[in-house]
Coordinates of C-alpha atoms in Angstrom, one line a residue:
Chain A
M1 CA -39.8 27.6 0.0
R2 CA -36.6 28.1 2.2
T3 CA -37.3 25.1 4.2
W4 CA -38.1 22.9 1.2
L5 CA -34.6 24.0 -0.2
R6 CA -32.8 23.0 2.9
L7 CA -34.6 19.6 3.2
G8 CA -33.4 19.0 -0.6
N9 CA -30.1 20.0 0.2
R10 CA -30.3 17.5 3.3
L11 CA -31.6 14.9 1.3
L12 CA -28.9 15.3 -1.5
F13 CA -26.4 15.1 1.3
Y14 CA -27.8 11.9 2.6
L15 CA -27.6 10.4 -1.0
L16 CA -24.3 11.5 -1.4
V17 CA -23.4 9.5 2.0
V18 CA -25.4 6.5 1.1
F19 CA -23.2 6.7 -2.1
V20 CA -19.9 6.7 -0.4
V21 CA -20.9 3.9 2.0
V22 CA -22.2 1.8 -0.8
Y23 CA -19.1 2.4 -3.4
S24 CA -16.6 1.5 -0.5
V25 CA -18.5 -1.8 0.8
F26 CA -20.3 -2.9 -2.1
P27 CA -17.3 -5.0 -3.7
F28 CA -16.7 -6.9 -0.5
Y29 CA -20.0 -7.6 -0.2
W30 CA -20.2 -9.0 -3.5
A31 CA -17.2 -11.2 -2.9
V32 CA -18.8 -12.4 0.6
I33 CA -21.9 -13.3 -1.0
S34 CA -20.5 -14.9 -4.2
S35 CA -18.2 -17.2 -1.7
F36 CA -21.6 -18.5 -0.5
K37 CA -23.3 -19.0 -3.8
P38 CA -23.1 -22.8 -5.5
S39 CA -21.8 -22.4 -8.9
D40 CA -25.0 -22.8 -10.8
A41 CA -26.3 -19.5 -8.9
L42 CA -22.8 -18.1 -9.5
F43 CA -23.1 -17.9 -13.3
A44 CA -27.0 -17.2 -13.3
S45 CA -27.8 -14.3 -15.7
D46 CA -29.8 -12.9 -13.2
P47 CA -27.9 -12.9 -10.0
N48 CA -29.3 -12.9 -6.4
F49 CA -28.5 -9.9 -4.1
L50 CA -28.4 -12.1 -1.3
P51 CA -26.4 -15.5 -0.7
L52 CA -29.4 -17.6 -1.3
P53 CA -28.9 -20.6 -2.5
F54 CA -26.3 -20.9 0.5
T55 CA -23.4 -23.5 0.4
L56 CA -19.8 -23.7 2.3
D57 CA -18.5 -25.9 -0.5
H58 CA -16.4 -23.2 -1.6
Y59 CA -14.8 -23.1 1.5
K60 CA -14.7 -26.7 2.2
N61 CA -12.8 -26.9 -1.5
V62 CA -10.5 -24.3 -0.4
F63 CA -9.0 -26.0 2.5
L64 CA -9.4 -29.6 1.5
Q65 CA -8.4 -29.5 -1.8
A66 CA -6.0 -26.5 -2.2
N67 CA -3.3 -26.0 0.1
F68 CA -4.9 -22.7 1.4
G69 CA -4.5 -24.0 4.9
R70 CA -0.5 -24.5 4.7
N71 CA -0.4 -20.9 2.5
L72 CA -2.3 -19.1 5.7
L73 CA 0.0 -20.8 8.1
N74 CA 3.1 -19.3 5.9
S75 CA 1.4 -15.8 6.1
V76 CA 1.0 -16.0 9.9
V77 CA 4.5 -16.9 10.1
V78 CA 6.1 -14.5 7.9
A79 CA 4.1 -11.6 8.5
G80 CA 4.2 -12.3 12.3
G81 CA 8.1 -12.7 12.2
A82 CA 8.7 -9.5 10.3
T83 CA 6.5 -7.6 12.5
L84 CA 8.0 -8.8 15.7
L85 CA 11.7 -8.4 14.4
S86 CA 10.6 -4.9 13.4
L87 CA 9.1 -4.0 16.6
V88 CA 12.1 -5.1 18.5
L89 CA 14.8 -3.6 16.2
G90 CA 12.6 -0.4 15.8
V91 CA 12.2 0.0 19.4
L92 CA 15.8 0.0 20.0
G93 CA 16.7 2.3 17.2
A94 CA 13.6 4.7 17.8
Y95 CA 14.6 5.1 21.4
A96 CA 17.9 5.9 20.7
L97 CA 17.1 8.5 17.7
G98 CA 14.1 9.9 19.6
R99 CA 15.8 10.2 23.0
L100 CA 19.8 10.1 23.1
P101 CA 21.5 12.8 21.8
F102 CA 23.9 11.4 19.4
P103 CA 26.0 13.3 16.6
P104 CA 24.7 11.3 13.3
R105 CA 21.1 11.5 14.4
N106 CA 19.7 13.1 11.7
A107 CA 21.8 11.3 9.0
V108 CA 20.4 8.5 10.4
L109 CA 17.1 9.7 10.4
Y110 CA 17.2 10.6 6.5
L111 CA 18.4 7.2 5.9
V112 CA 15.4 5.6 7.4
L113 CA 13.5 8.3 5.4
A114 CA 14.9 7.6 2.3
M115 CA 14.1 3.7 3.0
T116 CA 10.6 4.3 3.3
M117 CA 10.4 5.7 -0.2
F118 CA 12.6 3.0 -1.5
P119 CA 10.9 1.2 -4.8
Q120 CA 10.8 -2.3 -3.5
I121 CA 11.0 -3.5 -7.4
S122 CA 14.7 -1.7 -7.5
V123 CA 16.0 -4.3 -5.2
L124 CA 14.4 -7.2 -6.5
G125 CA 17.2 -8.6 -8.6
G126 CA 19.8 -7.7 -5.7
L127 CA 17.7 -9.4 -3.0
F128 CA 16.8 -12.6 -5.3
M129 CA 20.8 -12.9 -5.8
L130 CA 21.2 -12.5 -2.0
L131 CA 18.9 -14.6 -1.0
R132 CA 20.1 -17.4 -3.1
Q133 CA 23.8 -17.1 -1.9
A134 CA 22.6 -17.2 1.8
G135 CA 20.6 -20.2 0.9
L136 CA 17.4 -18.3 2.2
F137 CA 15.6 -18.6 -1.0
N138 CA 12.3 -20.1 -0.9
T139 CA 12.3 -20.0 3.2
H140 CA 10.2 -18.4 5.7
M141 CA 13.4 -16.4 7.1
G142 CA 14.2 -15.2 3.6
L143 CA 10.7 -13.8 3.2
I144 CA 10.8 -12.2 6.7
L145 CA 14.2 -10.7 6.0
S146 CA 13.1 -9.1 3.0
Y147 CA 10.0 -7.5 4.6
L148 CA 12.1 -6.0 6.9
L149 CA 13.0 -3.4 3.8
F150 CA 9.7 -1.5 4.3
T151 CA 8.4 -2.7 7.9
L152 CA 11.6 -1.9 9.8
P153 CA 11.9 1.9 8.3
F154 CA 8.2 2.4 8.8
T155 CA 8.3 1.2 12.7
V156 CA 11.3 3.3 13.3
W157 CA 9.7 6.4 11.7
V158 CA 6.6 6.2 13.5
L159 CA 8.0 5.2 17.0
V160 CA 10.7 8.2 16.8
G161 CA 7.7 10.4 16.9
Y162 CA 6.1 8.5 20.0
F163 CA 9.2 8.4 21.9
K164 CA 9.9 12.3 21.2
G165 CA 6.5 12.9 22.5
L166 CA 7.2 11.7 25.9
P167 CA 8.2 14.3 28.8
R168 CA 11.6 14.7 29.4
E169 CA 11.2 14.6 33.5
L170 CA 10.2 11.0 33.4
E171 CA 13.9 10.0 32.2
E172 CA 15.4 12.5 34.3
A173 CA 13.8 11.0 37.1
A174 CA 14.6 7.6 36.4
Y175 CA 18.1 8.7 36.1
V176 CA 18.3 10.4 39.3
D177 CA 17.1 7.1 40.8
G178 CA 20.1 5.5 39.4
A179 CA 18.6 3.7 36.4
T180 CA 20.5 2.9 33.2
P181 CA 19.3 4.4 30.3
L182 CA 18.4 0.6 29.2
Q183 CA 16.3 0.2 32.2
T184 CA 14.9 3.5 31.8
L185 CA 13.9 2.2 28.3
V186 CA 12.3 -0.8 29.5
R187 CA 10.7 0.0 32.6
I188 CA 9.5 3.6 32.0
M189 CA 9.4 4.5 28.3
L190 CA 8.0 1.2 26.8
P191 CA 4.9 0.9 28.9
L192 CA 4.2 4.1 27.9
T193 CA 4.4 3.8 24.2
G194 CA 2.1 0.6 24.2
P195 CA -0.3 2.4 22.3
G196 CA 2.4 3.3 19.5
L197 CA 3.6 -0.2 19.4
V198 CA 0.1 -1.6 18.9
T199 CA -0.5 0.7 16.1
T200 CA 2.8 0.3 14.4
G201 CA 2.8 -3.3 14.8
L202 CA -0.7 -3.4 13.3
L203 CA 0.3 -1.8 10.1
A204 CA 3.6 -3.5 9.8
F205 CA 1.4 -6.5 10.1
I206 CA -1.1 -5.5 7.5
A207 CA 1.8 -4.2 4.9
A208 CA 3.7 -8.0 5.4
W209 CA 0.2 -9.7 5.3
N210 CA -0.7 -8.1 1.9
E211 CA 2.7 -8.2 0.2
Y212 CA 2.8 -9.9 -3.1
L213 CA 6.0 -9.1 -5.3
F214 CA 8.7 -10.3 -3.0
A215 CA 6.1 -13.4 -2.0
L216 CA 5.5 -14.1 -5.6
T217 CA 9.2 -13.9 -6.9
F218 CA 11.1 -15.6 -3.7
T219 CA 8.8 -18.3 -3.2
V220 CA 8.1 -21.6 -5.4
G221 CA 5.3 -24.2 -4.6
D222 CA 3.2 -24.2 -1.4
K223 CA 5.6 -24.9 1.2
V224 CA 6.5 -21.3 1.9
K225 CA 4.2 -19.3 -0.5
T226 CA 1.8 -16.7 1.5
V227 CA -1.7 -16.1 0.6
P228 CA -1.5 -13.3 -1.4
P229 CA 0.7 -15.3 -4.7
A230 CA -1.6 -18.4 -3.9
I231 CA -5.0 -16.5 -4.3
A232 CA -3.5 -14.7 -7.5
S233 CA -2.4 -18.2 -8.8
F234 CA -5.9 -20.0 -8.0
G235 CA -6.7 -22.6 -11.2
G236 CA -9.6 -24.6 -11.7
A237 CA -9.3 -27.9 -13.0
T238 CA -8.9 -26.8 -16.6
P239 CA -7.3 -23.6 -17.8
F240 CA -10.5 -22.4 -19.1
E241 CA -12.4 -23.0 -15.7
I242 CA -12.0 -20.7 -13.3
P243 CA -12.9 -21.3 -9.7
W244 CA -14.4 -17.9 -8.7
G245 CA -16.4 -19.2 -5.9
S246 CA -13.4 -20.8 -4.4
I247 CA -11.1 -17.2 -5.0
M248 CA -13.8 -15.5 -3.2
A249 CA -13.7 -17.9 -0.5
A250 CA -10.1 -17.7 -0.2
S251 CA -10.4 -13.8 -0.6
V252 CA -12.8 -13.3 2.2
V253 CA -10.7 -16.1 4.4
V254 CA -7.9 -13.9 4.2
T255 CA -9.4 -10.6 4.6
V256 CA -12.1 -10.9 7.4
P257 CA -9.1 -10.8 10.1
L258 CA -8.0 -7.8 8.6
V259 CA -11.4 -6.0 8.5
V260 CA -11.9 -6.9 12.0
L261 CA -8.5 -5.6 13.2
V262 CA -9.2 -2.4 11.4
L263 CA -12.5 -1.8 12.6
I264 CA -11.4 -2.5 16.2
F265 CA -8.5 -0.4 16.0
Q266 CA -10.2 2.1 13.8
Q267 CA -9.1 5.1 15.9
R268 CA -5.5 4.2 16.2
I269 CA -5.0 3.0 12.8
V270 CA -6.1 6.4 11.5
A271 CA -3.7 8.2 14.1
G272 CA -1.0 6.1 13.2
L273 CA -1.6 6.4 9.2
T274 CA -1.7 10.3 9.4
A275 CA 1.3 10.2 11.9
G276 CA 3.4 8.1 9.8
A277 CA 2.3 9.9 6.7
V278 CA 2.4 13.7 7.9
K279 CA 5.6 13.6 9.7
G280 CA 7.2 11.4 6.8
Chain B
M1 CA 24.2 15.7 29.9
L2 CA 25.8 14.0 26.7
T3 CA 28.2 11.3 28.3
Q4 CA 30.5 8.8 26.2
R5 CA 28.2 6.6 27.7
Q6 CA 25.2 7.4 26.0
V7 CA 26.5 7.8 22.9
R8 CA 28.0 4.7 22.8
L9 CA 24.6 3.1 24.0
A10 CA 22.9 5.1 21.3
W11 CA 25.3 3.6 18.4
L12 CA 24.5 0.0 19.7
L13 CA 20.9 0.6 19.5
V14 CA 20.8 1.9 16.3
L15 CA 23.2 -0.8 14.7
P16 CA 20.8 -3.6 14.3
T17 CA 18.5 -1.1 12.4
L18 CA 21.5 0.0 10.2
L19 CA 22.8 -3.5 9.7
V20 CA 19.2 -4.4 8.3
A21 CA 19.4 -1.2 6.0
V22 CA 22.5 -2.6 4.6
L23 CA 21.7 -6.1 4.2
V24 CA 18.2 -5.7 2.7
A25 CA 18.6 -2.3 1.0
G26 CA 22.5 -1.3 0.6
Y27 CA 24.0 -4.4 -0.7
P28 CA 21.3 -5.5 -2.8
L29 CA 21.3 -1.7 -4.6
A30 CA 24.9 -2.1 -5.0
Q31 CA 24.5 -5.6 -6.8
V32 CA 22.0 -3.9 -9.0
F33 CA 24.3 -1.0 -9.9
Y34 CA 26.8 -3.4 -10.3
W35 CA 25.2 -6.1 -12.7
S36 CA 23.5 -3.3 -14.6
L37 CA 27.0 -3.0 -16.3
F38 CA 27.5 -6.6 -17.5
R39 CA 25.7 -8.8 -20.0
A40 CA 24.6 -11.7 -17.4
D41 CA 21.7 -13.8 -17.0
I42 CA 20.3 -14.5 -13.3
A43 CA 21.3 -18.1 -13.1
F44 CA 24.9 -17.4 -14.8
V45 CA 24.5 -20.2 -17.3
E46 CA 26.8 -18.2 -19.5
P47 CA 30.0 -16.1 -17.9
P48 CA 28.9 -12.4 -17.3
E49 CA 30.6 -10.4 -19.6
F50 CA 31.2 -6.5 -18.7
V51 CA 29.6 -4.2 -21.4
G52 CA 29.5 -0.9 -19.8
F53 CA 26.5 1.3 -20.4
K54 CA 25.4 -0.7 -23.2
N55 CA 22.1 -2.0 -20.9
Y56 CA 21.5 1.8 -20.6
L57 CA 21.9 2.5 -24.4
Y58 CA 19.6 -0.1 -25.3
L59 CA 17.2 1.1 -22.6
L60 CA 17.1 4.2 -24.4
Q61 CA 15.7 2.7 -27.8
D62 CA 13.8 -0.1 -26.1
P63 CA 10.2 0.2 -27.3
D64 CA 9.0 -1.9 -24.5
F65 CA 10.8 0.2 -21.9
R66 CA 9.1 3.3 -23.5
Q67 CA 5.5 1.8 -23.6
A68 CA 6.1 0.6 -19.8
L69 CA 7.0 4.2 -18.7
W70 CA 4.1 5.8 -20.7
N71 CA 1.7 3.1 -19.1
T72 CA 3.1 4.0 -15.6
V73 CA 2.8 7.9 -16.1
K74 CA -1.1 7.4 -17.1
F75 CA -1.6 5.1 -14.6
T76 CA -0.2 7.7 -12.2
V77 CA -1.4 10.9 -13.5
F78 CA -5.0 9.3 -13.7
S79 CA -5.1 7.4 -10.6
V80 CA -3.8 10.1 -8.3
S81 CA -5.8 12.8 -9.5
L82 CA -9.1 11.1 -9.6
E83 CA -8.4 9.7 -5.9
T84 CA -7.6 13.1 -4.8
L85 CA -10.7 14.6 -5.9
L86 CA -12.7 11.8 -4.8
G87 CA -10.8 11.4 -1.4
L88 CA -11.3 15.3 -1.2
A89 CA -15.0 14.9 -1.7
I90 CA -15.2 12.2 0.8
A91 CA -13.3 13.7 3.4
L92 CA -15.6 16.7 2.9
V93 CA -18.5 14.6 3.5
I94 CA -17.1 12.9 6.5
H95 CA -16.2 16.1 8.1
S96 CA -19.4 17.5 8.2
N97 CA -21.5 16.4 11.2
F98 CA -24.4 14.2 10.4
K99 CA -25.8 11.2 12.3
G100 CA -24.0 7.8 11.5
R101 CA -20.6 9.5 10.8
G102 CA -18.3 7.1 12.5
L103 CA -20.0 4.3 10.5
V104 CA -19.3 5.9 7.5
R105 CA -15.6 6.3 8.7
T106 CA -15.4 2.8 9.0
A107 CA -17.2 1.8 6.1
I108 CA -14.5 3.6 3.9
L109 CA -11.5 1.8 5.9
I110 CA -12.8 -1.3 4.2
P111 CA -11.2 -1.0 0.6
W112 CA -7.8 -0.1 2.3
A113 CA -7.9 -3.2 4.8
I114 CA -8.5 -5.4 1.5
P115 CA -5.0 -7.0 0.3
T116 CA -4.6 -5.6 -3.0
V117 CA -4.1 -9.1 -4.6
V118 CA -7.7 -9.8 -3.2
S119 CA -9.1 -6.5 -4.3
A120 CA -7.9 -7.1 -8.0
K121 CA -9.3 -10.7 -7.8
M122 CA -12.6 -9.4 -6.3
W123 CA -12.9 -6.6 -9.2
Q124 CA -11.6 -9.2 -11.9
W125 CA -14.8 -11.3 -11.0
M126 CA -17.1 -8.2 -11.1
L127 CA -16.0 -7.0 -14.2
H128 CA -16.2 -10.4 -15.7
D129 CA -17.5 -10.1 -19.5
V130 CA -20.4 -12.7 -19.2
Y131 CA -21.3 -13.2 -15.6
G132 CA -19.9 -9.9 -13.9
V133 CA -22.0 -8.1 -11.8
I134 CA -21.4 -4.8 -13.6
N135 CA -22.0 -6.2 -16.8
I136 CA -25.3 -7.5 -15.7
L137 CA -26.3 -4.5 -13.9
G138 CA -25.3 -2.1 -16.3
V139 CA -27.2 -3.9 -19.2
K140 CA -29.9 -4.0 -16.9
L141 CA -30.0 -0.5 -15.9
G142 CA -29.8 0.7 -19.4
I143 CA -26.2 2.1 -18.8
L144 CA -24.4 -0.3 -21.0
S145 CA -25.9 -1.1 -24.4
Q146 CA -24.3 -4.7 -24.3
K147 CA -21.9 -6.4 -22.0
V148 CA -18.4 -5.4 -22.4
A149 CA -15.2 -7.2 -21.8
F150 CA -13.4 -4.8 -19.8
L151 CA -10.2 -6.6 -19.2
A152 CA -10.0 -7.7 -22.9
R153 CA -10.3 -4.8 -24.8
P154 CA -6.8 -2.9 -25.1
E155 CA -8.8 0.5 -24.8
L156 CA -10.3 -0.4 -21.5
V157 CA -8.1 -2.5 -19.6
L158 CA -6.1 0.5 -18.4
P159 CA -9.1 2.3 -17.3
A160 CA -10.6 -0.7 -15.8
I161 CA -7.6 -1.1 -13.4
I162 CA -7.3 2.7 -12.7
A163 CA -10.9 2.3 -11.8
V164 CA -10.0 -0.3 -9.5
D165 CA -6.9 1.2 -7.9
V166 CA -9.1 4.6 -7.2
W167 CA -11.4 2.5 -5.2
K168 CA -8.8 0.7 -3.1
T169 CA -6.7 3.7 -2.6
T170 CA -9.0 6.9 -2.3
P171 CA -10.0 5.8 1.6
F172 CA -6.3 6.7 2.4
M173 CA -6.0 9.8 0.7
A174 CA -9.7 10.5 2.3
L175 CA -8.3 10.1 5.7
L176 CA -5.0 11.8 5.3
L177 CA -7.4 15.0 4.0
L178 CA -9.8 14.4 7.0
A179 CA -6.9 14.7 9.2
G180 CA -5.9 18.0 7.5
L181 CA -9.3 19.3 7.6
Q182 CA -9.6 18.7 11.5
L183 CA -6.7 21.0 11.7
I184 CA -8.5 23.9 10.5
P185 CA -10.2 26.1 13.3
E186 CA -13.9 26.2 13.3
E187 CA -13.7 30.3 14.1
L188 CA -12.6 31.1 10.6
Y189 CA -15.7 29.7 9.1
E190 CA -17.7 31.6 11.7
A191 CA -15.9 34.6 10.8
A192 CA -16.2 34.3 7.3
S193 CA -19.8 33.6 7.6
I194 CA -20.3 36.8 9.6
D195 CA -18.7 38.6 6.9
G196 CA -21.1 37.1 4.3
A197 CA -19.1 34.7 2.5
T198 CA -20.8 32.0 0.5
R199 CA -19.7 28.3 1.1
W200 CA -18.1 28.0 -2.0
Q201 CA -16.1 31.3 -1.2
Q202 CA -15.1 30.0 2.2
F203 CA -14.1 26.6 0.4
W204 CA -11.5 28.3 -2.1
T205 CA -10.4 31.2 0.5
I206 CA -10.0 29.0 4.0
T207 CA -10.4 25.0 3.3
L208 CA -8.2 25.0 0.1
P209 CA -5.2 27.0 1.0
L210 CA -5.1 25.4 4.7
L211 CA -5.5 22.1 3.6
T212 CA -2.6 22.4 1.1
P213 CA 0.2 20.8 3.4
A214 CA -1.9 17.7 4.0
L215 CA -2.6 17.7 0.5
V216 CA 0.9 18.0 -0.6
V217 CA 2.0 15.1 1.7
A218 CA -0.9 12.8 0.6
L219 CA -0.1 13.5 -3.0
I220 CA 3.7 12.9 -2.7
F221 CA 2.9 9.8 -1.0
R222 CA 0.3 8.3 -3.5
T223 CA 2.4 9.5 -6.3
L224 CA 5.1 7.6 -5.2
D225 CA 3.0 4.4 -4.8
A226 CA 1.7 4.7 -8.0
L227 CA 4.9 5.4 -10.1
R228 CA 6.0 1.8 -8.6
V229 CA 3.0 -0.1 -9.2
F230 CA 2.9 -3.6 -9.5
D231 CA 0.3 -6.0 -7.9
V232 CA -3.0 -4.5 -9.2
I233 CA -1.7 -4.3 -13.0
F234 CA 0.2 -8.1 -12.8
V235 CA -2.8 -9.9 -11.1
M236 CA -5.4 -8.3 -13.5
S237 CA -3.6 -8.3 -16.7
G238 CA -0.3 -10.0 -16.0
V239 CA 2.5 -8.7 -18.4
N240 CA -0.2 -7.5 -21.3
P241 CA 2.0 -4.7 -23.2
A242 CA -1.1 -2.4 -22.8
T243 CA -1.0 -2.3 -19.1
R244 CA 2.4 -3.4 -18.4
T245 CA 4.0 -0.7 -15.9
L246 CA 7.7 -0.3 -15.3
A247 CA 7.8 -2.4 -12.2
V248 CA 5.9 -5.4 -14.1
Y249 CA 8.2 -5.1 -17.1
N250 CA 11.2 -5.0 -14.8
R251 CA 10.2 -8.1 -13.1
Q252 CA 9.4 -9.6 -16.4
T253 CA 13.0 -9.0 -17.6
L254 CA 14.7 -10.2 -14.5
I255 CA 12.7 -13.1 -13.6
D256 CA 10.9 -14.4 -16.8
F257 CA 13.7 -13.4 -19.2
Q258 CA 16.3 -14.1 -16.5
D259 CA 18.2 -11.2 -18.1
L260 CA 19.9 -10.0 -14.7
G261 CA 22.1 -7.2 -16.9
Y262 CA 19.2 -5.5 -18.8
G263 CA 16.9 -6.1 -15.8
S264 CA 19.1 -4.3 -13.5
A265 CA 19.2 -1.3 -15.7
I266 CA 15.7 -0.9 -15.5
S267 CA 15.8 -1.2 -12.0
V268 CA 18.6 1.7 -11.6
A269 CA 16.0 3.8 -14.1
I270 CA 13.2 3.2 -11.8
L271 CA 15.1 4.2 -8.9
V272 CA 16.4 7.4 -10.8
L273 CA 13.1 8.5 -11.9
I274 CA 11.5 8.1 -8.3
F275 CA 14.4 9.9 -6.7
L276 CA 13.9 12.8 -9.2
F277 CA 10.3 12.8 -8.8
V278 CA 10.9 13.3 -5.0
V279 CA 13.5 16.0 -5.4
A280 CA 11.0 18.0 -8.0
Y281 CA 8.1 17.4 -6.1
M282 CA 9.7 19.0 -2.8
R283 CA 11.4 21.9 -4.8
T284 CA 7.9 22.9 -6.7
L285 CA 5.1 22.1 -4.2
G286 CA 6.9 21.0 -1.0
R287 CA 8.9 24.2 -0.1
E288 CA 5.7 26.7 0.1
A289 CA 3.8 24.1 1.6
L290 CA 6.3 23.1 4.5
Q291 CA 6.8 26.3 5.7

């Protein structure tokens, strides 16, 4: 009787596990197989749960007819630019805030924290005006600058934690050897924060890669438009015909690199996410 | 050893970050405050006219604003509480020892990794009234008596979008809670078992109290996100009044209606709302949890 009960519990538990996995993965799986099905199979009343029959037409369509290649390139430039800039500025700022004792340190930290909670929508109008005045409307630089609103404070906040965690002796030894603070940062501290840089950089990149509101509002046409607004506005030949196969193909193309990155850096991302959130 | 040189270096290193903060947050925010006191269009076709607090007075009686506020509150309450419960359940499942735990943890990261716009499109396709897999499966399995136009029926569209948001954001919640669970010492449970406490009692007397700090932090983060929700709503149902949240209404006023003055007033209102929420949350839940 007891063993039966235990076996039942065990079975129930694994059913729960299976449910969690299916719930998490199925929508993406469905997008992937939809992107490989020819249109008539896509609109079948009894859909196949495997991508059969199989076609690459939607992918060809996305890259040949739509300007999707251009959008992808824009996304790489904008997300990459915002990430690099955030890392460079963030390392300098975080080193000062984490290691150098200077009076208004806490005030600056609070300012950074306040920025991480800032609603993007509240500055939309102001940023719109600013970018237009500065001639940065519909430019990569304009988007990169506006993305610093959320990537930079996050980067600084998480990196301050990393810098604080390093032992004081390292720095002191360097000073004794006659190194300047800047040399200490570049030669000693920076190599040690390598993992932190990779994690924060990756999280900043993902945030910028996925951003929609600013990209939608500050760009016009395909010259600068990044992938999220492009996918959101994918149209068919007529307003009544939504090209679901192509939308799914585009979705898979932008998501697969992210999923791969996330799977590779899984442990670090979880650590980074929780560090950022728990300390924040 | 606080030398003058070090202080100067510190300022120098922080300066770029401060400059960026002023440029992308401080200055635009000042503009938003300023223009909220004017009647002005975003292209300045007409010369701006100073109107004092008229935009704010109008905001107080604007039924569209009230509806957007109500939609935002509904979205936030349902989405955050559902994902907290679900996230807690998933965290508890992954926390226990079983074969393939790493795999499951990886699987639940997938929704988090997918861009919101993409997940909105994926679900739009799955919820399609005729060809959507949910309708087809639902009818086949007898869960639905007939196909449902989830995204066209006014009473179903917000719940459907909430379900999509819950799918996308629950993993984040689960991971934060899992991190909290891993901080609870195993000995507590052993001692409790020896004293004859049931699993259920252990959950209420050990797990939940010790998990509270992580729970509060996660709740604050998710609630802040939910209050400013834009992407999933805008992609799945555009500016439909049945789902239009504050952020969606705000963008519509500013960009579609080109109304810089009133749009700025809404922006200020959202900022105040979020600020009040942060303060209130810290006061009620935060204090005891953060001690």
